């Protein structure tokens, strides 16, 4: 039993390990696609069908606010794509890249930090995110891990208090801290005037929720984070997940309800004395599988394992 458990826990750390999925990807084939979401606000995504861990679009989404006051970026992609990301930004604006904020720690969102710091960006993130990077930089494989490169560490950090506000390009940008959800250092970023909200990866409509307990994520925080996200949006807000399709506020409701229903089922099975392999064998996500794009066995198992781990306290 123990070996199955360790194997599953191992799966949840893969995106941060140096032997992660990203290495198997042909980066040369990836194009960066730019889409305008509002006045001065853009979304940059990698092309689909190339990234084994995110088939919908390679790497994590990037947000860009551009105008006469310069450029603010959300997230920095895999290191192998930074030149292409910079080229895509340069098609929008030749202004200085002034600020970069990370939605959370995984490499598909932060590995390019050092590159953009060199372009002049001041990096903002949660204190917990920076702490996670410092821990990675002390690991034996640190030199091979772009997330552990001190040149890419956030310079300005914040906690769970009031959102940080950046005013530029006739926009008010809010960095809204989210309680431990996908990871321990999640941030939502809202463009007030464009009415666009970037929500990182604690919501996803490609595969099942990813609660990265090893990086401080939690089921409880994920549910709280979903309520907090709904509060930051109105019915017309465009919500931009780190992966998958754009959504509206009310699309969160069935997602939240699915998480609550699956966790209730897992809780019942645990109360009946079931082990993790028993719970996985019960296929508790079954009713949702046909409706979940990319809801492969591995994604469902990762989700259910994290729920099991949180409810049992890792026992
Ligand atoms: Zn991601």
Short mmCIF file of C-alpha atoms and ligand atoms in Angstrom, two decimals:
data_model
loop_
_atom_site.label_atom_id
_atom_site.label_comp_id
_atom_site.label_asym_id
_atom_site.label_seq_id
_atom_site.Cartn_x
_atom_site.Cartn_y
_atom_site.Cartn_z
CA UNK A 1 0.00 0.00 0.00
CA UNK A 2 2.75 2.38 0.97
CA UNK A 3 4.49 2.09 -2.41
CA UNK A 4 1.30 3.00 -4.32
CA UNK A 5 0.90 6.00 -2.06
CA UNK A 6 4.46 7.19 -2.59
CA UNK A 7 4.09 6.79 -6.34
CA UNK A 8 1.00 9.00 -6.32
CA UNK A 9 2.60 11.62 -4.13
CA UNK A 10 5.51 11.56 -6.59
CA UNK A 11 3.13 12.48 -9.40
CA UNK A 12 2.13 15.67 -7.67
CA UNK A 13 5.71 16.99 -7.54
CA UNK A 14 6.53 16.22 -11.18
CA UNK A 15 6.00 19.76 -12.56
CA UNK A 16 8.70 21.07 -10.23
CA UNK A 17 11.20 18.27 -10.66
CA UNK A 18 13.95 18.62 -13.25
CA UNK A 19 12.74 15.46 -14.96
CA UNK A 20 9.23 16.90 -15.34
CA UNK A 21 6.99 16.63 -18.39
CA UNK A 22 8.35 19.82 -19.92
CA UNK A 23 11.53 18.07 -21.02
CA UNK A 24 9.57 15.79 -23.35
CA UNK A 25 8.14 18.67 -25.31
CA UNK A 26 9.33 20.00 -28.67
CA UNK A 27 9.64 23.67 -27.75
CA UNK A 28 10.73 24.66 -31.27
CA UNK A 29 7.24 23.89 -32.53
CA UNK A 30 5.46 26.09 -29.97
CA UNK A 31 4.06 29.39 -31.20
CA UNK A 32 2.81 32.13 -28.91
CA UNK A 33 -0.71 33.27 -29.75
CA UNK A 34 -1.82 36.75 -28.65
CA UNK A 35 -5.44 37.63 -27.95
CA UNK A 36 -6.71 41.04 -26.81
CA UNK A 37 -9.15 40.82 -23.89
CA UNK A 38 -9.80 44.48 -23.17
CA UNK A 39 -8.34 47.97 -23.48
CA UNK A 40 -4.56 47.45 -23.13
CA UNK A 41 -5.00 43.88 -21.80
CA UNK A 42 -3.77 40.81 -23.70
CA UNK A 43 -3.49 37.07 -23.16
CA UNK A 44 -0.55 35.06 -24.54
CA UNK A 45 -0.91 31.27 -24.93
CA UNK A 46 1.28 28.55 -26.39
CA UNK A 47 -0.11 26.45 -29.24
CA UNK A 48 -2.00 23.29 -28.33
CA UNK A 49 -1.18 19.64 -28.88
CA UNK A 50 2.52 19.89 -27.93
CA UNK A 51 2.76 19.99 -24.12
CA UNK A 52 2.14 16.52 -22.64
CA UNK A 53 1.00 18.02 -19.34
CA UNK A 54 -1.22 20.73 -20.90
CA UNK A 55 -2.52 19.51 -24.23
CA UNK A 56 -4.86 22.50 -24.64
CA UNK A 57 -2.00 25.06 -24.81
CA UNK A 58 1.74 24.73 -24.22
CA UNK A 59 2.83 26.03 -20.81
CA UNK A 60 0.94 28.51 -18.66
CA UNK A 61 -0.98 31.55 -19.87
CA UNK A 62 0.61 34.97 -19.72
CA UNK A 63 -1.23 38.23 -19.16
CA UNK A 64 0.05 41.54 -20.53
CA UNK A 65 -1.01 45.10 -19.76
CA UNK A 66 0.65 47.43 -22.27
CA UNK A 67 0.45 51.15 -22.98
CA UNK A 68 2.32 54.46 -22.64
CA UNK A 69 3.42 53.64 -19.08
CA UNK A 70 5.13 50.42 -20.14
CA UNK A 71 4.36 46.74 -19.71
CA UNK A 72 3.10 44.67 -16.78
CA UNK A 73 3.20 40.89 -17.17
CA UNK A 74 1.44 38.03 -15.40
CA UNK A 75 3.65 34.91 -15.29
CA UNK A 76 6.70 34.06 -17.38
CA UNK A 77 6.31 30.58 -18.99
CA UNK A 78 8.92 27.86 -19.47
CA UNK A 79 12.48 29.17 -19.98
CA UNK A 80 12.59 27.58 -23.45
CA UNK A 81 9.78 29.89 -24.61
CA UNK A 82 10.93 33.24 -23.20
CA UNK A 83 12.38 34.56 -26.48
CA UNK A 84 9.10 33.84 -28.25
CA UNK A 85 7.12 35.43 -25.42
CA UNK A 86 9.28 38.56 -25.59
CA UNK A 87 8.81 38.70 -29.37
CA UNK A 88 5.03 38.44 -28.90
CA UNK A 89 5.11 41.26 -26.32
CA UNK A 90 7.20 43.38 -28.68
CA UNK A 91 4.47 43.07 -31.31
CA UNK A 92 2.15 44.77 -28.79
CA UNK A 93 4.52 47.33 -27.29
CA UNK A 94 8.11 48.55 -27.36
CA UNK A 95 7.78 50.03 -23.89
CA UNK A 96 9.84 48.92 -20.89
CA UNK A 97 8.77 45.70 -19.15
CA UNK A 98 8.32 47.12 -15.67
CA UNK A 99 6.46 44.59 -13.55
CA UNK A 100 5.96 40.83 -13.47
CA UNK A 101 3.65 39.07 -11.03
CA UNK A 102 3.45 35.29 -10.53
CA UNK A 103 0.10 33.55 -10.01
CA UNK A 104 1.88 30.61 -8.33
CA UNK A 105 5.20 28.73 -8.25
CA UNK A 106 5.13 25.97 -10.91
CA UNK A 107 7.65 26.22 -13.72
CA UNK A 108 5.07 26.68 -16.49
CA UNK A 109 4.38 30.09 -14.84
CA UNK A 110 7.70 31.11 -13.27
CA UNK A 111 10.67 29.51 -15.05
CA UNK A 112 11.09 32.56 -17.30
CA UNK A 113 11.31 34.97 -14.33
CA UNK A 114 15.10 35.44 -14.50
CA UNK A 115 14.90 36.25 -18.22
CA UNK A 116 12.28 38.96 -17.69
CA UNK A 117 14.09 40.33 -14.61
CA UNK A 118 17.01 40.88 -16.97
CA UNK A 119 14.66 42.82 -19.27
CA UNK A 120 14.05 45.12 -16.30
CA UNK A 121 10.92 43.64 -14.71
CA UNK A 122 10.46 43.99 -10.96
CA UNK A 123 8.95 40.69 -9.82
CA UNK A 124 6.03 40.60 -7.37
CA UNK A 125 4.64 37.48 -5.67
CA UNK A 126 3.37 36.07 -2.41
CA UNK A 127 5.91 35.59 0.39
CA UNK A 128 5.07 31.84 0.34
CA UNK A 129 5.96 31.62 -3.34
CA UNK A 130 9.35 33.21 -2.77
CA UNK A 131 9.96 30.92 0.23
CA UNK A 132 9.21 27.93 -2.02
CA UNK A 133 11.76 29.12 -4.59
CA UNK A 134 14.38 29.62 -1.89
CA UNK A 135 13.74 26.04 -0.68
CA UNK A 136 14.16 24.73 -4.23
CA UNK A 137 17.44 26.62 -4.57
CA UNK A 138 18.76 24.65 -1.60
CA UNK A 139 17.86 21.26 -3.13
CA UNK A 140 20.61 19.06 -4.65
CA UNK A 141 19.29 19.52 -8.22
CA UNK A 142 18.92 23.30 -7.91
CA UNK A 143 21.28 24.29 -10.72
CA UNK A 144 19.18 22.36 -13.25
CA UNK A 145 15.91 23.88 -12.05
CA UNK A 146 15.06 27.29 -13.57
CA UNK A 147 12.52 27.95 -10.81
CA UNK A 148 15.40 27.79 -8.31
CA UNK A 149 17.43 30.50 -10.08
CA UNK A 150 17.82 33.38 -7.57
CA UNK A 151 17.85 35.88 -10.47
CA UNK A 152 14.16 35.08 -10.91
CA UNK A 153 13.08 35.34 -7.28
CA UNK A 154 10.34 37.86 -6.50
CA UNK A 155 11.71 41.17 -5.26
CA UNK A 156 8.52 42.55 -3.73
CA UNK A 157 6.46 40.11 -1.69
CA UNK A 158 3.12 40.36 0.12
CA UNK A 159 0.94 38.28 2.42
CA UNK A 160 -2.80 37.71 2.86
CA UNK A 161 -3.65 41.35 3.52
CA UNK A 162 -5.23 43.92 1.21
CA UNK A 163 -4.46 43.49 -2.50
CA UNK A 164 -1.41 45.24 -3.94
CA UNK A 165 -2.56 47.87 -6.45
CA UNK A 166 -0.58 49.02 -9.46
CA UNK A 167 -1.85 52.02 -11.41
CA UNK A 168 -0.60 52.37 -14.98
CA UNK A 169 -1.93 52.64 -18.53
CA UNK A 170 -5.29 53.99 -17.29
CA UNK A 171 -5.80 50.72 -15.43
CA UNK A 172 -5.89 49.67 -11.79
CA UNK A 173 -4.32 46.23 -11.38
CA UNK A 174 -5.08 44.31 -8.18
CA UNK A 175 -2.85 41.46 -6.98
CA UNK A 176 -5.37 39.57 -4.84
CA UNK A 177 -3.86 36.99 -2.44
CA UNK A 178 -5.73 33.66 -2.32
CA UNK A 179 -5.54 31.42 0.73
CA UNK A 180 -3.54 28.17 0.22
CA UNK A 181 -5.39 26.61 -2.75
CA UNK A 182 -3.53 25.25 -5.79
CA UNK A 183 -0.32 26.04 -3.87
CA UNK A 184 0.48 28.04 -0.74
CA UNK A 185 1.27 31.24 -2.64
CA UNK A 186 -1.55 31.82 -5.13
CA UNK A 187 -2.55 35.27 -6.43
CA UNK A 188 -5.46 36.35 -8.63
CA UNK A 189 -4.82 39.42 -10.77
CA UNK A 190 -7.67 41.75 -11.66
CA UNK A 191 -7.70 44.50 -14.27
CA UNK A 192 -10.40 46.74 -12.88
CA UNK A 193 -11.28 48.77 -15.97
CA UNK A 194 -10.95 45.97 -18.52
CA UNK A 195 -12.93 43.75 -16.09
CA UNK A 196 -10.58 40.83 -16.65
CA UNK A 197 -9.46 38.48 -13.86
CA UNK A 198 -6.47 36.11 -14.23
CA UNK A 199 -7.01 33.23 -11.82
CA UNK A 200 -3.93 31.01 -12.14
CA UNK A 201 -4.39 27.29 -11.71
CA UNK A 202 -6.57 26.70 -8.69
CA UNK A 203 -9.47 26.62 -11.11
CA UNK A 204 -9.02 24.54 -14.25
CA UNK A 205 -11.32 23.26 -16.94
CA UNK A 206 -8.70 21.04 -18.51
CA UNK A 207 -8.31 18.02 -16.25
CA UNK A 208 -9.34 17.81 -12.59
CA UNK A 209 -8.32 20.30 -9.88
CA UNK A 210 -4.67 20.12 -8.93
CA UNK A 211 -4.20 20.56 -5.20
CA UNK A 212 -0.43 20.64 -4.79
CA UNK A 213 -0.18 19.80 -1.09
CA UNK A 214 3.62 19.47 -1.33
CA UNK A 215 3.76 23.14 -2.30
CA UNK A 216 1.30 24.29 0.36
CA UNK A 217 -1.97 23.82 -1.55
CA UNK A 218 -5.12 22.65 0.24
CA UNK A 219 -8.64 21.46 -0.50
CA UNK A 220 -10.09 23.87 2.06
CA UNK A 221 -8.15 26.75 0.54
CA UNK A 222 -9.25 25.77 -2.94
CA UNK A 223 -12.91 25.98 -1.97
CA UNK A 224 -12.35 29.28 -0.13
CA UNK A 225 -10.39 30.54 -3.14
CA UNK A 226 -13.28 29.76 -5.46
CA UNK A 227 -15.67 31.76 -3.26
CA UNK A 228 -13.14 34.62 -3.10
CA UNK A 229 -12.80 34.56 -6.89
CA UNK A 230 -16.56 34.76 -7.36
CA UNK A 231 -16.56 37.79 -5.05
CA UNK A 232 -13.88 39.56 -7.15
CA UNK A 233 -15.94 39.14 -10.33
CA UNK A 234 -19.31 40.24 -11.65
CA UNK A 235 -21.45 38.42 -14.19
CA UNK A 236 -19.59 40.07 -17.10
CA UNK A 237 -16.00 39.65 -15.89
CA UNK A 238 -13.75 37.60 -18.18
CA UNK A 239 -11.94 35.01 -16.06
CA UNK A 240 -8.66 33.69 -17.46
CA UNK A 241 -7.48 30.35 -16.02
CA UNK A 242 -3.80 29.38 -16.36
CA UNK A 243 -4.94 26.57 -18.69
CA UNK A 244 -8.15 25.75 -20.53
CA UNK A 245 -10.88 28.01 -21.88
CA UNK A 246 -11.93 31.47 -20.66
CA UNK A 247 -14.87 31.44 -18.28
CA UNK A 248 -17.42 33.66 -16.55
CA UNK A 249 -18.00 33.90 -12.81
CA UNK A 250 -20.94 31.48 -12.74
CA UNK A 251 -18.93 28.74 -14.46
CA UNK A 252 -17.21 28.33 -11.10
CA UNK A 253 -20.43 27.07 -9.46
CA UNK A 254 -20.53 23.57 -11.03
CA UNK A 255 -16.76 23.26 -10.54
CA UNK A 256 -17.04 24.09 -6.84
CA UNK A 257 -20.00 21.71 -6.49
CA UNK A 258 -18.02 18.91 -8.18
CA UNK A 259 -15.14 19.41 -5.72
CA UNK A 260 -17.56 19.37 -2.77
CA UNK A 261 -19.37 16.24 -4.06
CA UNK A 262 -16.14 14.33 -4.75
CA UNK A 263 -14.70 15.27 -1.34
CA UNK A 264 -17.94 14.16 0.36
CA UNK A 265 -17.70 10.76 -1.34
CA UNK A 266 -14.04 10.40 -0.40
CA UNK A 267 -14.90 11.35 3.18
CA UNK A 268 -17.63 8.67 3.30
CA UNK A 269 -15.26 6.00 1.97
CA UNK A 270 -12.61 6.98 4.51
CA UNK A 271 -15.23 6.72 7.26
CA UNK A 272 -15.88 3.16 6.04
CA UNK A 273 -12.18 2.42 6.59
CA UNK A 274 -11.21 2.41 2.89
CA UNK A 275 -7.55 2.83 1.92
CA UNK A 276 -6.31 5.15 -0.84
CA UNK A 277 -6.13 2.35 -3.45
CA UNK A 278 -9.73 1.38 -2.52
CA UNK A 279 -10.86 4.99 -2.89
CA UNK A 280 -9.12 5.30 -6.26
CA UNK A 281 -10.65 2.02 -7.42
CA UNK A 282 -14.12 3.38 -6.52
CA UNK A 283 -13.76 5.98 -9.34
CA UNK A 284 -15.56 8.67 -7.40
CA UNK A 285 -15.13 11.21 -10.22
CA UNK A 286 -17.01 8.85 -12.58
CA UNK A 287 -20.13 11.04 -13.01
CA UNK A 288 -17.94 14.01 -13.99
CA UNK A 289 -15.46 12.24 -16.30
CA UNK A 290 -17.48 12.65 -19.54
CA UNK A 291 -17.86 16.40 -18.87
CA UNK A 292 -14.21 17.00 -17.92
CA UNK A 293 -11.92 17.81 -20.84
CA UNK A 294 -8.52 16.21 -20.32
CA UNK A 295 -10.02 14.35 -17.34
CA UNK A 296 -7.66 11.46 -17.82
CA UNK A 297 -7.10 8.76 -15.23
CA UNK A 298 -3.91 10.45 -14.02
CA UNK A 299 -5.58 13.82 -13.47
CA UNK A 300 -8.51 12.24 -11.59
CA UNK A 301 -6.15 10.13 -9.46
CA UNK A 302 -4.00 13.12 -8.59
CA UNK A 303 -7.07 15.06 -7.50
CA UNK A 304 -8.66 12.24 -5.49
CA UNK A 305 -5.28 11.38 -3.88
CA UNK A 306 -4.84 14.97 -2.71
CA UNK A 307 -8.38 15.05 -1.30
CA UNK A 308 -7.68 11.74 0.49
CA UNK A 309 -4.38 13.04 1.82
CA UNK A 310 -5.94 16.23 3.18
CA UNK A 311 -8.90 14.48 4.82
CA UNK A 312 -6.72 11.82 6.47
CA UNK A 313 -3.95 14.25 7.34
CA UNK A 314 -1.50 12.21 5.21
CA UNK A 315 -2.02 8.97 7.16
ZN1 LIG B 1 -0.09 25.90 -14.77
#
